[in-house]
Amino acid sequence: MPNQFQIIFLGRILPGHTPEQVRENVAKRLGLSTANQEALFSGRRAVLKRGLDFATADTLREEYARLGMKIHVEPEQAPAPVAKAQAEDDFDILPPIDDAELASEAPSATPSAAPLFTTTAPARAPTPAVVVDAGIEEMTCPSCNTRQAKRTLCRSCGIDMPRFLAGQQQAERDARAERAAAANQRRVLPVRRTERRPERERVRAPVHKTDQALLFGVDFKGRFSRSGYLVSSLLSVCVMSLAVVATVHIGFAAFVIGLILMLVQGVRATILRLHDTGQSGYMALLLLVPGLGSLFSLALVFWPGDVVANRYGEAPEPAPLPLQLALFIVTVVVVAFAFTQAENSSYLSTGNTTTWSAPSDR
């Protein structure tokens, strides 16, 4: 019967169980007496079941394993050629699994017949060759590398082989995922640092450190903020208005001087304002275009400048708000006064005056 299997117990227990606990569990499960327990755990070879197919034998092995018993499933073999009477009397006598394993263990008591198993002394008959069915699928335990028929619990170390393999595979997948995440992080982090930096900081022109430009002057170095450009323009208007007033009393030379100062100051303010936006001062030539020059000057009042240093210098400080308000009021007053003086001068130059004469006596 090459496809019949038997369940063998040698008195061994699985790791994690105590002998007392296993004895108690087996006694409750199989209903054994004290004598039968001593016989079962005496270390002799005990056949628990015979004539089983592999699936049934493996199921029973797992059931006994849950009780803590280390069970072996072996194919049933034909009895050795002995006398007929001896074969009938020793039907349950089987050769030992390992004679060296049993040599160190002496039998403790004479076994008693049990309803579910029989215990026998080791036989000296030659061990026949074990014939393995080619249809049985085999596997190797991932923990102890024991070759055995495919099953759930290893017959050598008792681990759950499918769960052990699944745990190893999951650990490998987690390790691969961690390595991939670390590699992606190393590739992404430099890009993120580059994206956080402003464009002007990534490609920065050489900076010429200069002091803050004066609101009124003749040099063309530095930068004007929007408020500084507005204040400088108001100063130019005040200078021209005062020149008009001086022209009334001094002459045309005062008007020429005031006009030159206003033009120089206006061009200077435009160039410094262009520097603040990072543009070249040559764009101030747009002021010469009729119509477009006025729009260009107005646009510079609202055009934001660079918040960091550029090639024309450090970022300028905005003009104080009180200064802007005060200069605006002064400009309005000076312009109004200049218009008044100009009108009076024009009125006097036309000769529209009346002289008072005393009445004549008649």
XYZ file of C-alpha atoms in Angstrom:
362
model
C 0.000 0.000 0.000
C 2.291 2.765 -1.193
C -0.290 5.495 -0.570
C -1.055 4.611 3.074
C 0.534 6.585 5.917
C 0.834 6.186 9.665
C 1.275 8.657 12.542
C 4.268 8.033 14.845
C 4.945 9.597 18.259
C 8.310 9.264 20.071
C 7.456 11.124 23.258
C 8.863 14.452 22.026
C 7.085 17.778 22.625
C 7.196 20.949 20.531
C 9.019 24.111 21.712
C 6.884 26.436 23.774
C 5.091 23.614 25.619
C 5.865 21.984 28.960
C 5.667 18.203 29.471
C 3.034 18.579 32.181
C 0.854 20.756 29.977
C 1.156 18.369 27.021
C 0.336 15.338 29.184
C -2.737 17.071 30.551
C -3.929 18.178 27.083
C -3.376 14.731 25.540
C -5.100 12.987 28.450
C -8.165 15.220 28.094
C -8.220 14.973 24.300
C -7.709 11.194 24.030
C -9.199 10.165 27.377
C -6.070 8.301 28.565
C -5.480 6.781 31.936
C -2.344 7.393 33.978
C -0.797 4.139 32.815
C -1.503 4.928 29.184
C 0.064 8.377 29.614
C 3.254 6.825 31.028
C 3.372 4.402 28.139
C 2.782 7.099 25.552
C 5.497 9.404 26.926
C 8.001 6.636 27.705
C 10.077 7.425 24.634
C 9.152 4.274 22.745
C 7.883 4.353 19.213
C 4.075 4.632 19.397
C 1.802 4.244 16.385
C -1.214 6.497 16.880
C -2.997 5.833 13.559
C -2.507 3.550 10.560
C -3.904 3.200 7.087
C -4.432 6.914 6.424
C -4.132 8.867 3.209
C -1.663 11.741 3.256
C -4.229 14.547 3.633
C -5.891 12.870 6.626
C -2.534 12.046 8.200
C -1.325 15.625 7.809
C -4.569 16.986 9.304
C -4.219 14.703 12.345
C -0.551 15.671 12.685
C -1.535 19.359 12.876
C -4.237 18.548 15.430
C -1.735 16.681 17.625
C 0.802 19.471 17.106
C -1.657 21.963 18.609
C -1.620 19.778 21.723
C 2.188 20.104 21.842
C 3.119 16.642 20.480
C 5.916 16.289 17.900
C 4.366 13.910 15.374
C 5.972 12.122 12.398
C 4.017 11.022 9.338
C 5.590 8.067 7.517
C 4.503 5.811 4.685
C 3.368 2.377 5.753
C 5.890 -0.293 4.810
C 5.563 -4.014 4.278
C 6.641 -6.116 7.303
C 10.031 -7.776 7.228
C 10.150 -11.495 6.181
C 9.649 -13.187 9.570
C 7.603 -16.117 10.754
C 3.846 -15.937 10.290
C 3.116 -16.227 13.979
C 5.576 -13.487 14.836
C 4.139 -11.243 12.117
C 0.651 -11.683 13.540
C 1.789 -11.029 17.111
C 4.003 -7.982 16.223
C 1.720 -6.267 13.704
C 2.301 -2.859 15.360
C 6.057 -3.240 15.770
C 7.877 -0.816 13.467
C 11.586 -0.045 13.023
C 12.787 3.107 14.824
C 13.180 6.396 13.011
C 16.728 6.898 14.313
C 18.463 4.271 16.430
C 20.969 6.834 17.718
C 18.110 9.050 18.871
C 16.531 6.227 20.873
C 19.797 4.733 22.206
C 20.117 7.389 24.918
C 16.585 6.857 26.195
C 15.827 3.714 28.183
C 12.235 2.427 28.436
C 10.651 3.431 31.717
C 7.755 1.024 32.004
C 5.995 -1.811 30.275
C 3.505 -0.253 27.875
C -0.169 -1.000 28.252
C -2.523 -1.420 25.385
C -4.264 1.814 24.472
C -7.388 2.215 22.384
C -5.776 4.727 20.023
C -2.131 3.554 19.891
C 0.272 0.708 20.702
C 3.859 0.969 21.928
C 6.492 -1.600 21.009
C 10.156 -2.231 21.592
C 12.511 -1.465 18.732
C 12.778 -4.315 16.251
C 16.097 -5.528 14.920
C 14.725 -6.428 11.507
C 16.402 -4.589 8.614
C 14.755 -1.348 7.653
C 13.209 -1.531 4.197
C 13.775 1.286 1.752
C 11.207 4.042 1.988
C 9.339 4.457 -1.257
C 8.260 8.072 -1.806
C 5.224 8.580 -3.950
C 6.157 10.733 -6.958
C 2.755 12.422 -6.759
C 3.474 13.985 -3.328
C 4.664 17.584 -3.608
C 7.689 18.349 -1.448
C 8.975 21.567 0.086
C 11.916 22.797 2.159
C 11.406 24.450 5.536
C 12.614 28.083 5.315
C 13.827 27.954 8.925
C 15.630 24.614 9.358
C 15.939 23.593 5.646
C 14.301 20.217 6.254
C 13.048 18.539 3.054
C 9.536 17.185 3.569
C 6.136 16.740 1.990
C 4.189 19.945 1.503
C 2.430 20.899 4.739
C 1.664 23.839 7.015
C 3.754 23.076 10.132
C 7.334 21.866 9.764
C 7.724 18.330 11.096
C 11.224 19.194 12.377
C 11.014 22.649 13.987
C 7.218 23.069 14.116
C 6.994 26.575 12.581
C 4.127 27.676 10.345
C 5.994 27.606 7.022
C 3.494 29.581 4.851
C 3.314 32.390 7.415
C 7.092 32.390 7.849
C 7.574 32.717 4.072
C 4.927 35.461 3.877
C 6.685 37.371 6.657
C 10.031 37.141 4.859
C 8.500 38.334 1.582
C 6.751 41.244 3.324
C 10.003 42.260 5.024
C 11.792 42.234 1.656
C 9.041 44.355 0.078
C 9.213 46.864 2.944
C 13.000 47.088 2.639
C 12.764 47.693 -1.116
C 10.116 50.378 -0.581
C 12.282 52.145 2.017
C 15.309 52.095 -0.306
C 13.230 53.461 -3.199
C 11.769 56.224 -0.994
C 15.256 57.207 0.202
C 16.534 57.326 -3.393
C 13.576 59.459 -4.495
C 14.112 61.820 -1.569
C 17.771 62.296 -2.508
C 16.740 63.148 -6.072
C 13.892 65.508 -5.090
C 15.444 67.515 -2.246
C 17.923 69.542 -4.373
C 15.108 70.491 -6.759
C 12.935 71.677 -3.888
C 15.719 73.858 -2.508
C 16.210 75.395 -5.951
C 12.488 76.089 -6.318
C 12.331 77.888 -2.978
C 15.053 80.359 -3.955
C 13.913 83.442 -5.872
C 14.959 83.762 -9.476
C 17.088 86.815 -8.761
C 19.018 84.918 -6.072
C 19.817 81.968 -8.343
C 21.422 84.213 -11.001
C 22.671 87.272 -9.180
C 24.733 89.926 -10.958
C 27.791 91.419 -9.279
C 26.720 93.992 -6.693
C 28.345 97.405 -6.557
C 27.887 98.540 -2.985
C 27.012 102.218 -2.904
C 25.508 104.581 -0.389
C 21.901 105.679 -0.622
C 21.411 108.149 -3.483
C 20.587 111.734 -2.499
C 17.113 112.998 -3.322
C 18.621 116.004 -5.051
C 22.057 115.883 -6.668
C 24.034 115.510 -9.866
C 25.477 111.968 -9.593
C 23.907 109.025 -11.441
C 24.915 106.169 -9.112
C 22.506 104.289 -6.919
C 18.791 103.568 -6.969
C 15.549 105.408 -6.303
C 12.491 103.761 -4.803
C 9.051 104.777 -6.006
C 8.605 107.164 -3.102
C 12.113 108.570 -3.632
C 11.362 109.127 -7.314
C 8.146 110.959 -6.403
C 9.901 113.201 -3.855
C 12.704 114.013 -6.306
C 10.156 114.967 -8.981
C 8.366 117.269 -6.522
C 11.684 118.940 -5.703
C 12.260 119.564 -9.424
C 8.842 121.210 -9.695
C 9.605 123.409 -6.655
C 12.943 124.493 -8.167
C 11.302 125.427 -11.464
C 8.515 127.306 -9.672
C 11.040 129.324 -7.665
C 12.910 130.068 -10.905
C 9.713 131.502 -12.367
C 9.297 133.733 -9.322
C 12.931 134.841 -9.593
C 12.491 135.603 -13.285
C 9.887 138.229 -12.439
C 12.335 140.110 -10.224
C 15.772 139.247 -11.670
C 15.258 138.482 -15.316
C 15.304 135.719 -17.889
C 18.628 134.301 -16.655
C 16.915 132.915 -13.532
C 14.418 131.078 -15.745
C 17.242 129.458 -17.782
C 19.084 128.313 -14.659
C 15.907 126.843 -13.150
C 15.056 125.047 -16.389
C 18.507 123.448 -16.582
C 18.323 122.280 -12.948
C 14.851 120.803 -13.481
C 15.923 118.895 -16.615
C 19.074 117.499 -15.001
C 17.215 116.491 -11.861
C 14.367 114.922 -13.854
C 16.728 112.850 -16.018
C 18.723 111.815 -12.931
C 15.583 110.686 -11.065
C 14.447 108.673 -14.113
C 17.822 106.917 -14.471
C 18.035 106.020 -10.770
C 14.453 104.756 -10.858
C 15.342 102.523 -13.825
C 18.310 101.219 -11.832
C 15.916 100.175 -9.070
C 13.970 98.005 -11.544
C 17.177 96.426 -12.853
C 17.008 98.239 -16.215
C 19.651 100.284 -17.972
C 19.597 104.071 -17.622
C 19.581 104.426 -21.416
C 15.859 103.764 -21.328
C 15.531 107.366 -20.105
C 15.800 108.365 -23.781
C 12.104 107.496 -24.002
C 11.474 110.856 -22.318
C 12.375 112.526 -25.632
C 9.454 110.841 -27.420
C 6.460 113.231 -27.425
C 3.501 111.853 -25.516
C 5.277 108.599 -24.627
C 7.708 110.405 -22.323
C 4.918 111.596 -20.016
C 3.360 108.122 -19.838
C 6.770 106.615 -19.174
C 7.392 109.001 -16.267
C 3.984 108.163 -14.802
C 4.642 104.416 -15.154
C 7.861 104.715 -13.146
C 5.811 105.877 -10.154
C 3.978 102.501 -10.045
C 6.668 100.145 -11.425
C 7.941 97.998 -8.480
C 11.680 97.661 -8.046
C 13.928 94.773 -6.995
C 13.565 93.834 -3.339
C 17.156 92.559 -3.223
C 20.476 94.048 -4.271
C 21.187 94.181 -7.995
C 24.133 95.338 -10.093
C 23.324 99.006 -9.375
C 23.492 98.734 -5.600
C 21.578 97.779 -2.500
C 17.822 98.171 -2.236
C 16.951 101.836 -1.509
C 15.049 102.895 1.564
C 11.613 104.429 0.939
C 11.170 108.123 1.612
C 9.388 108.847 4.904
C 5.676 109.481 4.559
C 5.751 112.775 6.542
C 8.412 114.066 4.151
C 6.256 113.159 1.167
C 3.191 114.932 2.588
C 5.140 118.034 3.626
C 6.885 118.337 0.263
C 3.586 117.884 -1.562
C 2.044 120.778 0.412
C 5.116 122.970 -0.169
C 5.027 122.206 -3.900
C 1.362 123.190 -4.143
C 2.037 126.477 -2.300
C 5.133 127.332 -4.381
C 3.414 126.539 -7.682
C 0.414 128.677 -6.703
C 2.698 131.539 -5.689
C 4.638 131.267 -8.972
C 1.452 131.431 -11.009
C 0.352 134.488 -9.046
C 3.657 136.259 -9.665
C 3.592 135.351 -13.331
C 0.079 136.747 -13.760
C 0.988 139.983 -11.979
C 4.072 140.371 -14.124
C 2.056 139.855 -17.301
C -0.563 142.387 -16.119
C 2.036 145.030 -15.385
C 3.858 144.507 -18.682
C 0.716 145.271 -20.729
C 0.349 148.765 -19.156
C -3.140 148.141 -17.833
C -2.669 150.518 -14.900
C -4.600 153.626 -13.843
C -2.921 156.622 -12.283
C -4.765 158.665 -9.689
C -4.936 162.405 -10.303
C -6.371 165.008 -8.088
C -9.555 166.721 -9.319
C -8.969 170.123 -10.926
C -10.633 173.230 -9.604
C -12.953 174.904 -11.909
